[in-house]
Coordinates of C-alpha atoms in Angstrom, one line a residue:
Chain A
M1 CA -43.9 21.5 20.6
T2 CA -45.3 23.8 18.0
G3 CA -46.6 23.4 14.6
S4 CA -47.3 20.1 12.8
H5 CA -44.7 17.6 11.9
D6 CA -44.3 13.9 11.5
F7 CA -41.2 13.5 13.6
Y8 CA -41.1 14.2 17.3
G9 CA -39.7 12.8 20.5
V10 CA -36.5 10.8 20.8
I11 CA -34.8 9.9 17.5
A12 CA -31.6 7.8 17.4
P13 CA -29.1 8.0 14.6
V14 CA -28.7 4.3 14.3
L15 CA -25.2 2.8 14.8
T16 CA -24.0 0.7 11.8
P17 CA -22.4 -2.6 12.8
F18 CA -19.7 -4.1 10.6
D19 CA -18.9 -7.7 9.9
E20 CA -15.5 -9.4 9.9
Q21 CA -14.7 -8.1 6.4
G22 CA -15.6 -4.6 7.4
N23 CA -18.8 -4.5 5.5
P24 CA -22.1 -3.4 7.0
D25 CA -23.8 -6.2 9.0
T26 CA -27.4 -6.0 7.8
A27 CA -28.9 -8.5 10.2
R28 CA -27.4 -6.8 13.3
F29 CA -28.4 -3.4 11.9
V30 CA -32.0 -4.3 11.5
A31 CA -32.2 -6.0 14.9
H32 CA -30.6 -2.9 16.6
A33 CA -33.1 -0.6 14.8
K34 CA -36.0 -2.7 16.0
W35 CA -34.7 -2.8 19.5
L36 CA -34.3 1.0 19.5
L37 CA -38.0 1.4 18.6
A38 CA -38.9 -1.0 21.4
D39 CA -36.7 0.9 23.8
G40 CA -38.4 4.2 23.4
C41 CA -37.3 5.8 20.2
T42 CA -40.1 7.5 18.4
G43 CA -38.2 7.5 15.1
L44 CA -34.9 6.5 13.6
A45 CA -32.2 8.5 11.7
P46 CA -30.1 5.8 10.0
F47 CA -26.9 7.2 8.3
G48 CA -26.1 10.1 10.6
T49 CA -22.7 11.0 11.8
T50 CA -23.0 8.5 14.6
G51 CA -23.9 5.8 12.1
E52 CA -20.5 6.3 10.4
A53 CA -22.6 7.2 7.4
N54 CA -19.9 9.3 5.9
S55 CA -17.9 6.1 5.8
L56 CA -20.7 4.3 3.9
G57 CA -21.0 4.5 0.1
V58 CA -24.1 5.2 -2.0
E59 CA -24.9 1.6 -2.6
E60 CA -24.3 0.6 1.0
R61 CA -26.8 3.2 2.2
I62 CA -29.4 2.1 -0.2
G63 CA -28.9 -1.5 0.7
L64 CA -29.2 -0.9 4.4
L65 CA -32.3 1.3 4.0
D66 CA -34.0 -1.4 2.0
A67 CA -33.1 -3.9 4.7
L68 CA -34.8 -1.8 7.4
I69 CA -38.0 -1.4 5.4
N70 CA -38.0 -5.0 4.1
G71 CA -37.4 -6.1 7.7
G72 CA -40.7 -4.6 8.7
I73 CA -39.8 -1.1 10.0
D74 CA -42.5 1.5 9.1
P75 CA -40.7 3.8 6.6
K76 CA -42.7 6.7 8.0
L77 CA -40.5 6.4 11.2
L78 CA -37.3 6.7 9.2
M79 CA -35.4 9.9 8.5
P80 CA -32.3 8.6 6.7
G81 CA -29.2 10.8 6.3
T82 CA -28.9 11.4 2.6
G83 CA -26.4 14.3 2.4
L84 CA -23.3 13.3 0.6
C85 CA -20.6 15.6 -0.8
A86 CA -21.9 15.6 -4.3
L87 CA -25.3 16.7 -5.5
S88 CA -25.8 13.7 -7.8
D89 CA -25.1 11.2 -5.0
T90 CA -27.3 13.1 -2.6
V91 CA -30.1 13.1 -5.1
A92 CA -29.7 9.3 -5.8
V93 CA -29.9 8.3 -2.2
T94 CA -32.7 10.8 -1.4
K95 CA -34.8 9.7 -4.4
H96 CA -34.6 6.1 -3.2
A97 CA -35.6 7.1 0.4
V98 CA -38.6 9.1 -0.9
E99 CA -39.7 6.3 -3.2
R100 CA -39.5 3.8 -0.3
G101 CA -41.9 6.1 1.7
C102 CA -39.5 7.5 4.3
G103 CA -41.1 10.1 6.5
G104 CA -38.2 12.5 5.8
V105 CA -34.5 12.8 5.0
M106 CA -31.8 14.5 7.0
T107 CA -29.5 16.3 4.7
L108 CA -26.1 17.8 5.2
P109 CA -24.9 20.8 3.2
P110 CA -22.2 19.9 0.6
F111 CA -19.2 19.8 3.0
Y112 CA -16.0 19.4 1.0
Y113 CA -15.6 23.0 -0.2
K114 CA -15.2 25.4 2.7
A115 CA -16.2 29.1 3.1
V116 CA -19.0 28.8 0.6
S117 CA -21.7 31.5 0.5
D118 CA -25.3 31.3 1.7
D119 CA -26.2 32.0 -1.9
G120 CA -24.2 29.0 -3.0
L121 CA -25.8 26.7 -0.4
F122 CA -29.3 28.0 -1.3
A123 CA -28.6 27.2 -5.0
Y124 CA -27.5 23.7 -4.0
F125 CA -30.7 23.0 -2.1
A126 CA -32.8 24.5 -4.8
D127 CA -31.1 22.3 -7.3
F128 CA -31.4 19.3 -5.0
I129 CA -35.1 19.7 -4.4
E130 CA -35.8 20.2 -8.1
R131 CA -33.8 17.1 -9.1
V132 CA -35.5 14.9 -6.5
G133 CA -38.7 16.3 -8.0
N134 CA -41.2 14.6 -5.6
D135 CA -43.9 16.3 -3.6
R136 CA -43.5 13.8 -0.8
L137 CA -39.9 14.9 -0.1
R138 CA -39.5 16.2 3.5
V139 CA -36.1 17.7 4.2
Y140 CA -34.6 18.1 7.7
L141 CA -31.5 20.2 7.4
Y142 CA -28.5 18.7 9.2
H143 CA -26.5 21.5 10.9
I144 CA -23.3 20.1 12.4
P145 CA -20.5 22.7 12.0
P146 CA -18.1 21.1 14.4
V147 CA -17.8 18.1 12.0
A148 CA -18.9 19.3 8.6
H149 CA -17.3 22.8 8.9
V150 CA -20.1 24.0 6.6
G151 CA -23.5 24.8 8.1
F152 CA -26.8 26.7 7.8
S153 CA -26.9 30.3 9.1
V154 CA -30.2 31.3 10.7
E155 CA -30.8 33.5 7.7
L156 CA -30.3 30.7 5.2
V157 CA -32.7 28.5 7.1
G158 CA -35.3 31.2 6.8
R159 CA -34.7 31.6 3.0
L160 CA -35.1 27.9 2.5
I161 CA -38.3 27.7 4.6
K162 CA -39.7 30.6 2.7
A163 CA -38.9 29.1 -0.7
Y164 CA -39.9 25.5 0.1
P165 CA -42.4 25.7 3.0
E166 CA -43.8 22.2 2.2
T167 CA -40.4 20.6 1.7
V168 CA -37.9 22.1 4.1
V169 CA -39.8 21.2 7.3
G170 CA -37.1 20.8 10.0
L171 CA -33.6 20.9 11.3
K172 CA -31.3 19.0 13.5
D173 CA -29.0 21.4 15.4
S174 CA -25.8 19.6 16.3
S175 CA -23.9 22.8 16.8
G176 CA -23.7 22.1 20.5
D177 CA -24.5 25.8 20.9
W178 CA -27.8 26.4 22.7
D179 CA -27.8 30.0 21.7
N180 CA -28.0 28.9 18.0
T181 CA -30.8 26.4 18.8
K182 CA -32.7 29.1 20.7
A183 CA -32.2 31.6 17.9
L184 CA -33.7 29.1 15.4
L185 CA -36.6 28.2 17.7
D186 CA -37.4 31.9 18.2
A187 CA -37.1 32.8 14.6
Y188 CA -39.1 30.0 13.1
P189 CA -42.0 28.8 15.3
G190 CA -43.8 25.9 13.6
F191 CA -40.5 24.7 12.1
T192 CA -39.5 21.3 13.5
I193 CA -36.3 21.7 15.4
F194 CA -34.3 18.9 17.2
P195 CA -31.3 19.7 19.3
G196 CA -28.6 17.2 18.5
S197 CA -28.0 16.2 22.1
E198 CA -30.4 15.3 25.0
I199 CA -28.4 17.8 27.1
F200 CA -30.7 20.4 25.5
L201 CA -33.9 18.4 25.5
L202 CA -35.7 20.1 28.4
D203 CA -34.6 23.6 27.4
G204 CA -35.6 22.7 23.9
M205 CA -39.1 21.5 24.8
R206 CA -39.7 24.6 26.9
N207 CA -38.9 26.7 23.8
G208 CA -40.8 24.8 21.2
A209 CA -38.4 22.0 20.1
A210 CA -39.8 18.8 18.8
G211 CA -37.6 16.5 20.9
C212 CA -34.0 15.5 20.2
I213 CA -32.0 13.4 17.8
T214 CA -29.1 12.1 19.8
A215 CA -26.3 9.6 19.4
T216 CA -26.8 8.3 22.9
G217 CA -30.3 7.3 22.0
N218 CA -28.6 4.2 20.8
V219 CA -28.0 3.0 24.3
N220 CA -30.2 5.3 26.6
A221 CA -33.4 5.9 24.7
R222 CA -35.7 4.8 27.6
M223 CA -34.4 7.4 30.0
I224 CA -34.3 10.2 27.4
R225 CA -37.8 9.3 26.4
N226 CA -38.9 9.6 30.0
V227 CA -37.7 13.2 30.0
Y228 CA -39.6 13.8 26.8
D229 CA -42.8 12.3 28.2
N230 CA -42.6 14.2 31.5
W231 CA -41.2 17.5 30.4
E232 CA -44.2 19.4 31.7
T233 CA -44.1 17.7 35.2
D234 CA -42.4 18.6 38.4
Q235 CA -39.9 15.8 37.9
A236 CA -38.6 17.2 34.6
D237 CA -35.5 19.0 35.9
A238 CA -34.3 16.1 38.0
L239 CA -34.8 13.7 35.1
Q240 CA -33.0 16.0 32.8
A241 CA -30.0 16.3 35.2
E242 CA -29.7 12.5 35.2
I243 CA -29.7 12.0 31.4
T244 CA -27.2 14.9 31.1
A245 CA -24.9 13.2 33.6
V246 CA -25.1 9.9 31.7
R247 CA -24.4 11.7 28.4
Q248 CA -21.4 13.5 29.9
T249 CA -19.9 10.2 31.1
I250 CA -20.4 8.5 27.8
Q251 CA -18.8 11.4 25.9
E252 CA -15.7 11.4 28.0
R253 CA -14.5 8.8 25.5
P254 CA -14.7 8.9 21.7
M255 CA -18.4 8.7 21.2
I256 CA -18.9 6.3 18.3
P257 CA -16.5 3.5 19.5
M258 CA -17.8 4.0 23.0
L259 CA -21.4 3.5 22.0
K260 CA -20.5 0.4 20.0
A261 CA -18.5 -0.9 23.0
I262 CA -21.6 -0.5 25.2
V263 CA -23.7 -2.4 22.8
A264 CA -21.1 -5.1 22.4
H265 CA -20.8 -5.5 26.2
Y266 CA -24.4 -5.8 27.0
L267 CA -25.2 -8.1 24.0
N268 CA -22.1 -10.1 24.7
D269 CA -21.3 -9.7 21.0
P270 CA -17.8 -8.5 20.5
Q271 CA -18.4 -8.0 16.7
W272 CA -20.5 -4.9 17.6
A273 CA -17.3 -3.1 18.7
R274 CA -16.0 -3.0 15.1
V275 CA -15.8 0.5 13.5
R276 CA -14.8 1.4 10.0
P277 CA -11.6 3.4 9.5
P278 CA -10.7 6.2 10.0
F279 CA -12.2 5.3 13.4
L280 CA -10.5 2.7 15.6
P281 CA -12.2 0.6 18.3
L282 CA -11.4 1.6 21.9
G283 CA -8.9 -0.5 23.8
A284 CA -10.8 -3.2 25.9
G285 CA -9.7 -1.6 29.1
E286 CA -10.8 1.8 28.1
A287 CA -14.3 0.7 27.1
E288 CA -14.8 -1.5 30.2
A289 CA -13.7 1.4 32.5
G290 CA -16.4 3.6 30.9
I291 CA -19.0 0.9 31.1
A292 CA -18.2 0.3 34.8
E293 CA -18.5 4.0 35.5
L294 CA -21.9 4.1 33.9
S295 CA -23.1 1.1 35.8
E296 CA -21.7 2.2 39.2
Q297 CA -22.8 5.9 39.0
F298 CA -26.2 5.5 37.3
G299 CA -27.1 1.8 37.6
F300 CA -26.9 2.0 33.8
E301 CA -27.5 -1.1 31.8
L302 CA -28.7 -1.9 28.3
K303 CA -31.5 -4.5 28.2
A304 CA -31.7 -6.5 25.0
A305 CA -35.3 -6.5 23.6
Chain B
M1 CA 13.9 15.1 -9.9
T2 CA 14.9 12.0 -8.0
G3 CA 13.7 8.5 -8.1
S4 CA 11.7 6.8 -10.7
H5 CA 8.1 7.7 -11.3
D6 CA 5.6 7.7 -14.1
F7 CA 4.3 11.2 -13.5
Y8 CA 6.4 14.4 -13.7
G9 CA 6.3 17.9 -15.1
V10 CA 3.1 20.0 -15.2
I11 CA -0.1 18.3 -14.4
A12 CA -3.5 20.1 -14.5
P13 CA -6.4 19.1 -12.4
V14 CA -8.9 19.3 -15.3
L15 CA -11.8 21.8 -14.9
T16 CA -15.2 20.1 -15.3
P17 CA -17.6 22.0 -17.6
F18 CA -21.4 21.7 -17.0
D19 CA -24.3 21.9 -19.4
E20 CA -27.5 23.9 -19.1
Q21 CA -29.0 21.3 -16.9
G22 CA -26.0 21.4 -14.5
N23 CA -24.7 18.0 -15.6
P24 CA -21.1 17.4 -16.7
D25 CA -20.5 18.3 -20.3
T26 CA -18.6 15.4 -21.6
A27 CA -17.7 16.8 -25.0
R28 CA -16.3 20.1 -23.6
F29 CA -14.5 18.1 -20.9
V30 CA -12.7 15.8 -23.4
A31 CA -11.8 18.7 -25.7
H32 CA -10.4 20.7 -22.8
A33 CA -8.3 17.8 -21.6
K34 CA -6.8 17.3 -25.1
W35 CA -6.1 21.0 -25.4
L36 CA -4.2 20.9 -22.0
L37 CA -2.0 18.1 -23.3
A38 CA -1.3 20.2 -26.4
D39 CA -0.6 23.3 -24.4
G40 CA 2.2 21.7 -22.4
C41 CA 0.7 19.5 -19.7
T42 CA 2.6 16.3 -19.2
G43 CA -0.3 14.6 -17.4
L44 CA -3.8 15.3 -16.2
A45 CA -5.5 14.9 -12.9
P46 CA -9.2 14.9 -13.6
F47 CA -11.5 15.0 -10.5
G48 CA -9.3 17.2 -8.2
T49 CA -10.5 20.0 -6.0
T50 CA -10.3 22.4 -9.0
G51 CA -12.4 20.0 -11.1
E52 CA -15.3 20.4 -8.6
A53 CA -14.9 16.6 -8.2
N54 CA -16.3 16.7 -4.7
S55 CA -19.5 18.0 -6.3
L56 CA -19.4 15.0 -8.7
G57 CA -21.0 11.6 -7.8
V58 CA -19.5 8.2 -8.2
E59 CA -21.2 7.5 -11.5
E60 CA -20.4 10.9 -12.9
R61 CA -16.7 10.4 -12.3
I62 CA -16.7 7.0 -13.9
G63 CA -18.6 8.3 -16.9
L64 CA -16.2 11.2 -17.4
L65 CA -13.1 9.0 -17.0
D66 CA -14.4 6.6 -19.6
A67 CA -15.1 9.6 -21.9
L68 CA -11.5 10.8 -21.7
I69 CA -10.1 7.3 -22.4
N70 CA -12.6 6.5 -25.1
G71 CA -11.9 9.9 -26.6
G72 CA -8.3 8.9 -27.2
I73 CA -6.3 10.1 -24.2
D74 CA -3.6 7.8 -23.1
P75 CA -4.8 6.5 -19.7
K76 CA -1.1 6.3 -18.5
L77 CA -1.2 10.1 -18.5
L78 CA -4.2 10.2 -16.2
M79 CA -4.1 10.5 -12.4
P80 CA -7.8 10.8 -11.6
G81 CA -9.0 11.9 -8.1
T82 CA -10.7 8.9 -6.5
G83 CA -10.8 9.9 -2.8
L84 CA -14.4 10.2 -1.7
C85 CA -15.6 10.3 1.9
A86 CA -16.5 6.6 2.1
L87 CA -14.2 3.7 1.7
S88 CA -16.6 1.8 -0.5
D89 CA -17.1 4.7 -3.0
T90 CA -13.4 5.4 -3.0
V91 CA -12.7 1.7 -3.8
A92 CA -15.3 1.6 -6.6
V93 CA -13.9 4.6 -8.5
T94 CA -10.3 3.5 -7.9
K95 CA -11.0 0.0 -9.2
H96 CA -12.5 1.4 -12.3
A97 CA -9.5 3.7 -12.9
V98 CA -7.0 0.9 -12.4
E99 CA -8.9 -1.4 -14.7
R100 CA -9.0 1.3 -17.4
G101 CA -5.2 1.5 -17.2
C102 CA -4.7 4.9 -15.5
G103 CA -1.1 5.7 -14.6
G104 CA -2.2 6.5 -11.0
V105 CA -4.9 7.8 -8.8
M106 CA -4.8 10.8 -6.5
T107 CA -6.6 10.0 -3.2
L108 CA -7.8 12.2 -0.4
P109 CA -8.0 10.9 3.1
P110 CA -11.5 10.3 4.3
F111 CA -12.5 13.9 5.1
Y112 CA -15.8 14.0 6.9
Y113 CA -14.8 13.0 10.4
K114 CA -12.3 15.4 11.9
A115 CA -9.5 15.0 14.4
V116 CA -8.9 11.3 13.4
S117 CA -5.7 9.6 14.3
D118 CA -2.7 8.7 12.1
D119 CA -3.5 5.1 13.1
G120 CA -7.0 5.4 11.8
L121 CA -5.9 6.9 8.5
F122 CA -3.3 4.2 8.1
A123 CA -6.0 1.6 8.7
Y124 CA -8.1 3.3 6.1
F125 CA -5.4 3.2 3.4
A126 CA -4.5 -0.4 4.3
D127 CA -8.1 -1.4 3.9
F128 CA -8.4 0.7 0.7
I129 CA -5.3 -0.9 -1.0
E130 CA -6.4 -4.4 0.0
R131 CA -9.9 -3.9 -1.3
V132 CA -8.7 -2.6 -4.6
G133 CA -6.5 -5.6 -4.7
N134 CA -4.6 -4.8 -7.9
D135 CA -0.8 -4.8 -8.3
R136 CA -1.1 -2.0 -10.9
L137 CA -2.6 0.4 -8.4
R138 CA -0.3 3.5 -7.9
V139 CA -1.5 5.9 -5.2
Y140 CA -0.6 9.6 -5.0
L141 CA -1.7 10.9 -1.6
Y142 CA -3.6 14.1 -1.8
H143 CA -2.7 16.4 1.0
I144 CA -4.9 19.6 1.0
P145 CA -5.6 20.5 4.7
P146 CA -6.9 24.0 3.9
V147 CA -9.9 22.4 2.3
A148 CA -10.2 18.8 3.5
H149 CA -9.3 19.6 7.1
V150 CA -7.8 16.1 7.3
G151 CA -4.3 15.5 6.0
F152 CA -1.2 13.3 6.0
S153 CA 1.5 14.0 8.6
V154 CA 5.1 13.6 7.5
E155 CA 5.2 10.5 9.8
L156 CA 2.1 9.0 8.3
V157 CA 3.4 9.4 4.8
G158 CA 6.5 7.5 5.9
R159 CA 4.5 4.6 7.4
L160 CA 2.5 4.3 4.2
I161 CA 5.6 4.3 2.0
K162 CA 7.2 1.7 4.2
A163 CA 4.2 -0.6 4.2
Y164 CA 3.3 -0.2 0.5
P165 CA 6.5 0.8 -1.3
E166 CA 5.2 -0.3 -4.7
T167 CA 1.8 1.2 -4.3
V168 CA 2.1 4.5 -2.4
V169 CA 4.4 6.2 -4.8
G170 CA 3.7 9.9 -4.5
L171 CA 2.0 12.9 -3.0
K172 CA 0.5 16.2 -4.0
D173 CA 1.1 18.8 -1.4
S174 CA -1.6 21.5 -1.5
S175 CA -0.9 22.6 2.0
G176 CA 0.4 25.9 0.6
D177 CA 3.2 25.5 3.2
W178 CA 6.6 25.2 1.6
D179 CA 8.1 24.1 4.9
N180 CA 5.8 21.0 4.8
T181 CA 6.8 20.3 1.2
K182 CA 10.4 20.7 2.0
A183 CA 10.1 18.4 5.0
L184 CA 8.5 15.7 2.8
L185 CA 11.2 16.1 0.1
D186 CA 14.0 15.8 2.6
A187 CA 12.4 12.9 4.4
Y188 CA 11.6 10.7 1.4
P189 CA 14.0 11.1 -1.5
G190 CA 12.7 9.0 -4.4
F191 CA 9.1 9.5 -3.5
T192 CA 7.3 11.5 -6.2
I193 CA 6.2 14.8 -4.7
F194 CA 4.3 17.6 -6.5
P195 CA 3.7 20.9 -4.9
G196 CA 0.1 21.9 -5.4
S197 CA 1.0 25.3 -6.9
E198 CA 3.4 26.5 -9.5
I199 CA 4.5 29.2 -6.9
F200 CA 6.7 26.4 -5.5
L201 CA 7.8 24.9 -8.8
L202 CA 11.4 26.1 -8.9
D203 CA 12.0 25.6 -5.2
G204 CA 10.5 22.2 -5.6
M205 CA 12.7 21.2 -8.5
R206 CA 15.8 22.4 -6.7
N207 CA 14.9 20.1 -3.8
G208 CA 13.9 17.0 -5.7
A209 CA 10.2 17.6 -6.6
A210 CA 8.8 16.0 -9.7
G211 CA 7.0 19.1 -11.1
C212 CA 3.7 20.5 -9.9
I213 CA 0.0 19.8 -10.1
T214 CA -1.7 23.1 -10.3
A215 CA -5.1 24.6 -10.8
T216 CA -3.8 27.3 -13.1
G217 CA -2.4 24.7 -15.4
N218 CA -5.8 24.8 -16.9
V219 CA -5.1 28.2 -18.4
N220 CA -1.3 28.7 -18.2
A221 CA 0.3 25.4 -18.8
R222 CA 2.7 26.6 -21.5
M223 CA 4.4 29.2 -19.3
I224 CA 4.6 26.8 -16.3
R225 CA 6.0 24.1 -18.5
N226 CA 8.6 26.5 -19.7
V227 CA 9.8 26.9 -16.1
Y228 CA 9.9 23.1 -15.7
D229 CA 11.9 22.7 -18.9
N230 CA 14.4 25.4 -17.9
W231 CA 14.7 25.1 -14.2
E232 CA 18.4 24.4 -14.4
T233 CA 19.1 27.4 -16.7
D234 CA 20.0 31.0 -15.8
Q235 CA 16.6 32.1 -16.8
A236 CA 14.8 30.0 -14.2
D237 CA 14.3 32.6 -11.5
A238 CA 13.0 35.2 -13.9
L239 CA 10.6 32.7 -15.5
Q240 CA 9.5 31.6 -12.1
A241 CA 8.8 35.2 -11.0
E242 CA 6.5 35.7 -14.0
I243 CA 4.4 32.5 -13.4
T244 CA 4.1 33.4 -9.7
A245 CA 2.8 36.9 -10.6
V246 CA 0.2 35.4 -13.0
R247 CA -0.9 32.9 -10.4
Q248 CA -1.2 35.6 -7.8
T249 CA -3.4 37.7 -10.1
I250 CA -5.7 34.8 -10.9
Q251 CA -6.1 33.8 -7.3
E252 CA -7.2 37.3 -6.3
R253 CA -10.6 36.1 -7.3
P254 CA -12.3 32.8 -6.3
M255 CA -10.1 30.3 -8.2
I256 CA -12.5 27.9 -9.8
P257 CA -15.1 30.4 -11.1
M258 CA -12.2 32.6 -12.3
L259 CA -10.5 29.8 -14.2
K260 CA -13.8 28.9 -15.9
A261 CA -14.4 32.5 -16.7
I262 CA -11.0 32.7 -18.4
V263 CA -11.8 29.6 -20.5
A264 CA -15.2 31.0 -21.3
H265 CA -13.8 34.3 -22.4
Y266 CA -11.1 33.0 -24.7
L267 CA -13.2 30.3 -26.2
N268 CA -16.0 32.8 -26.6
D269 CA -18.2 30.0 -25.0
P270 CA -20.3 31.4 -22.1
Q271 CA -21.3 27.9 -21.0
W272 CA -17.8 27.3 -19.7
A273 CA -18.5 29.8 -16.9
R274 CA -21.0 27.5 -15.3
V275 CA -20.1 26.0 -11.9
R276 CA -22.0 23.5 -9.8
P277 CA -23.4 24.7 -6.4
P278 CA -22.2 25.4 -3.8
F279 CA -20.0 27.5 -6.1
L280 CA -21.5 30.4 -8.0
P281 CA -20.2 32.0 -11.2
L282 CA -18.4 35.3 -10.9
G283 CA -20.3 38.4 -11.9
A284 CA -19.5 39.3 -15.5
G285 CA -17.8 42.5 -14.5
E286 CA -15.6 40.8 -11.9
A287 CA -14.4 38.2 -14.3
E288 CA -13.7 40.6 -17.1
A289 CA -11.7 42.9 -14.8
G290 CA -9.5 40.0 -13.8
I291 CA -9.0 38.9 -17.4
A292 CA -8.2 42.5 -18.5
E293 CA -5.6 42.7 -15.7
L294 CA -3.9 39.5 -16.8
S295 CA -3.9 40.7 -20.4
E296 CA -2.5 44.1 -19.6
Q297 CA 0.1 43.1 -17.1
F298 CA 1.4 39.9 -18.6
G299 CA 0.1 39.8 -22.2
F300 CA -1.7 36.8 -21.0
E301 CA -4.0 35.0 -23.5
L302 CA -5.3 31.5 -23.9
K303 CA -5.0 30.1 -27.3
A304 CA -7.4 27.5 -28.4
A305 CA -5.7 24.3 -29.7

C-alpha cells in the first residue's frame, strides 16, 4: 500500500435488491450495505456493474444513495458509481454524491460510442471535473473493458493524474488482466489502485495496490478481508488460494444472479433473487447446486449480521 | 412498401448542435430540424446515434423534444430516440414523448451489459411497454450492433411483434449487413423496416422496406428523397449509385464531426462544428478537404432553407 488515500482494503460493489414491482428495494439495500460493513468491508461502492447500476436511472441512484446516508452509513465510506453514458447525467449524480459527502466516486468512461480516442476521453473527464466544480471531488476511474468496451489506456491514466492530481486519485481495474494492473501499479506509485477481483488481491498488495473492489465481497467479505489483513504473514498464500477457489466456484455461474441467489438462500428471503432485465434469475436448481458446492467444498455460509 | 405504418421515406437522425458552454443549442437544433423537413425529410429521429444522443442526459432530451414541438414541428413526424441504458430512464423519456404526441419512439436495447439473452431482452421490452402503459406507444426497435454491441436477433424481433403487435411496429437496422435487413424483410412482411443507411435504400424498397433512416439525411436529404420517390422508375439505379457515392465520400471521415463540419461550412456558422466529448471536432484542414471533394465530385452543396 503506497501513497495516501481514503479508500483501502475490501470494498464491495453493493448488490441492488428489487421489490415485486421491479423497483429498487430501499430497505433491503440499506440493510445489506450495513451488513457488508459488519462483515469486513472497509468501504462500499454502490452502483457498480454488480449492483446492476447500469439498469438504474439517475433518480433511482440518487434516491438509493440518500437512503444509505440517511440510514446512518458514513458517506466517507461510500464510493458510488456515477458514470452514466451522458456527461450531463454523470455530472448530476456526481454532484449529488459530492454534496452528500461521499469519500469518492467511481466513474466509467462514456461507453456508448466505441473506438473513441484518448484525447476525446481526456476532454470528457476535463469537462466532467469542471462541471462538477467542487474541490472535494475524488474520482476513481472505473476500467472495465470486458463490459464497457471503452477503457483507460495506461497513458490516459497518466495524463489525467498529471492534469488533476488532487481529483483523479485512483482506479478500479476490472480488466481481469494482471499485466494491465501491474503496469498501472508500476507506472503510478502513490495512485490508489484496486484490482477488480480478489483473485489479484495478494499479487496486488505485494505490488502496491490498495486492496480490491470485488463483486464477491457481497457474500465473502470476511475471508477476503482476512487475506488483506494478513498479506504480509506466512499464511498469505494459503489464504489467497482459498478465496481464489471460492471466487472461481461462484463465477462458474452468471455472477450477479448467483450472488443474489446466495443472499436469498442464506437470508431465507426469495425476493433477494430478483434481478432487473436484461438479467434473468438463475433457475432454482442451478442456484442451489452452486450453493451446495460452495458449502461442501469450502464450508461456505453467509451469516446474517 | 408493405403494410401500414405512420413513418416512411427519408428520416434524418437530427444532429444536435452545442453552444460555447457545450450545452445543447436549442435554437439551432429547431432551425436545423425545420430545414430538414423543408429539404425532403418525411420524418425526423432526434436523439439517435448521429445526434450524439448517448451523450445527452434525460433532462436534455426532454428539453430538446419540447423545443421541437413548441417550435411548431408536428409531433407525428417525430420518432425520438428514447433508449437509455436503464429501464427507468428509458421509461421516463418515452412517456414524455408519447404524452407529447410523437408518432413513435426509436428504442435501443439496454446496452451496458453484454452477452445478455434474448429472454432477458424480451423481459426488458415487456417491462418497458408495461411501465409506459399507453396505447399510443409505437416502438421502432433500434438495431445497431456495431455501436451498441447488443442487438435484436431475427427471432427476438418476431417474439416482440407477436406479443405486442400494436406497439412494436418497426425497426431501424443499422447493422450495416444487408443479409440481416433482407432476413427481417422476408420474415416479417408488414413490419416497418428502415435500413440505417441510404446505401441500402433501393434494395430495401425492392424488398418491402419503408425507406431509410440515415445520418447523411442531415446534409443530403433531397438527393436521397429523390431515390425514394423514383425507386420504381428506370432512373432508380443511377440515382442510387450517386447517393451511395456521396455517402461513401462522407463516411471516409468520422461521420458525426464530418456532418457537423458540412453544416458549419455551408451555413458559415463555425459553432455548428462543435461536438460533445468523447467526440472531437475534425481539424479544419480535414473537414475542408472532405467538403471540397464532395463539391468537386458531385457538385454537392447544402442550401440553407
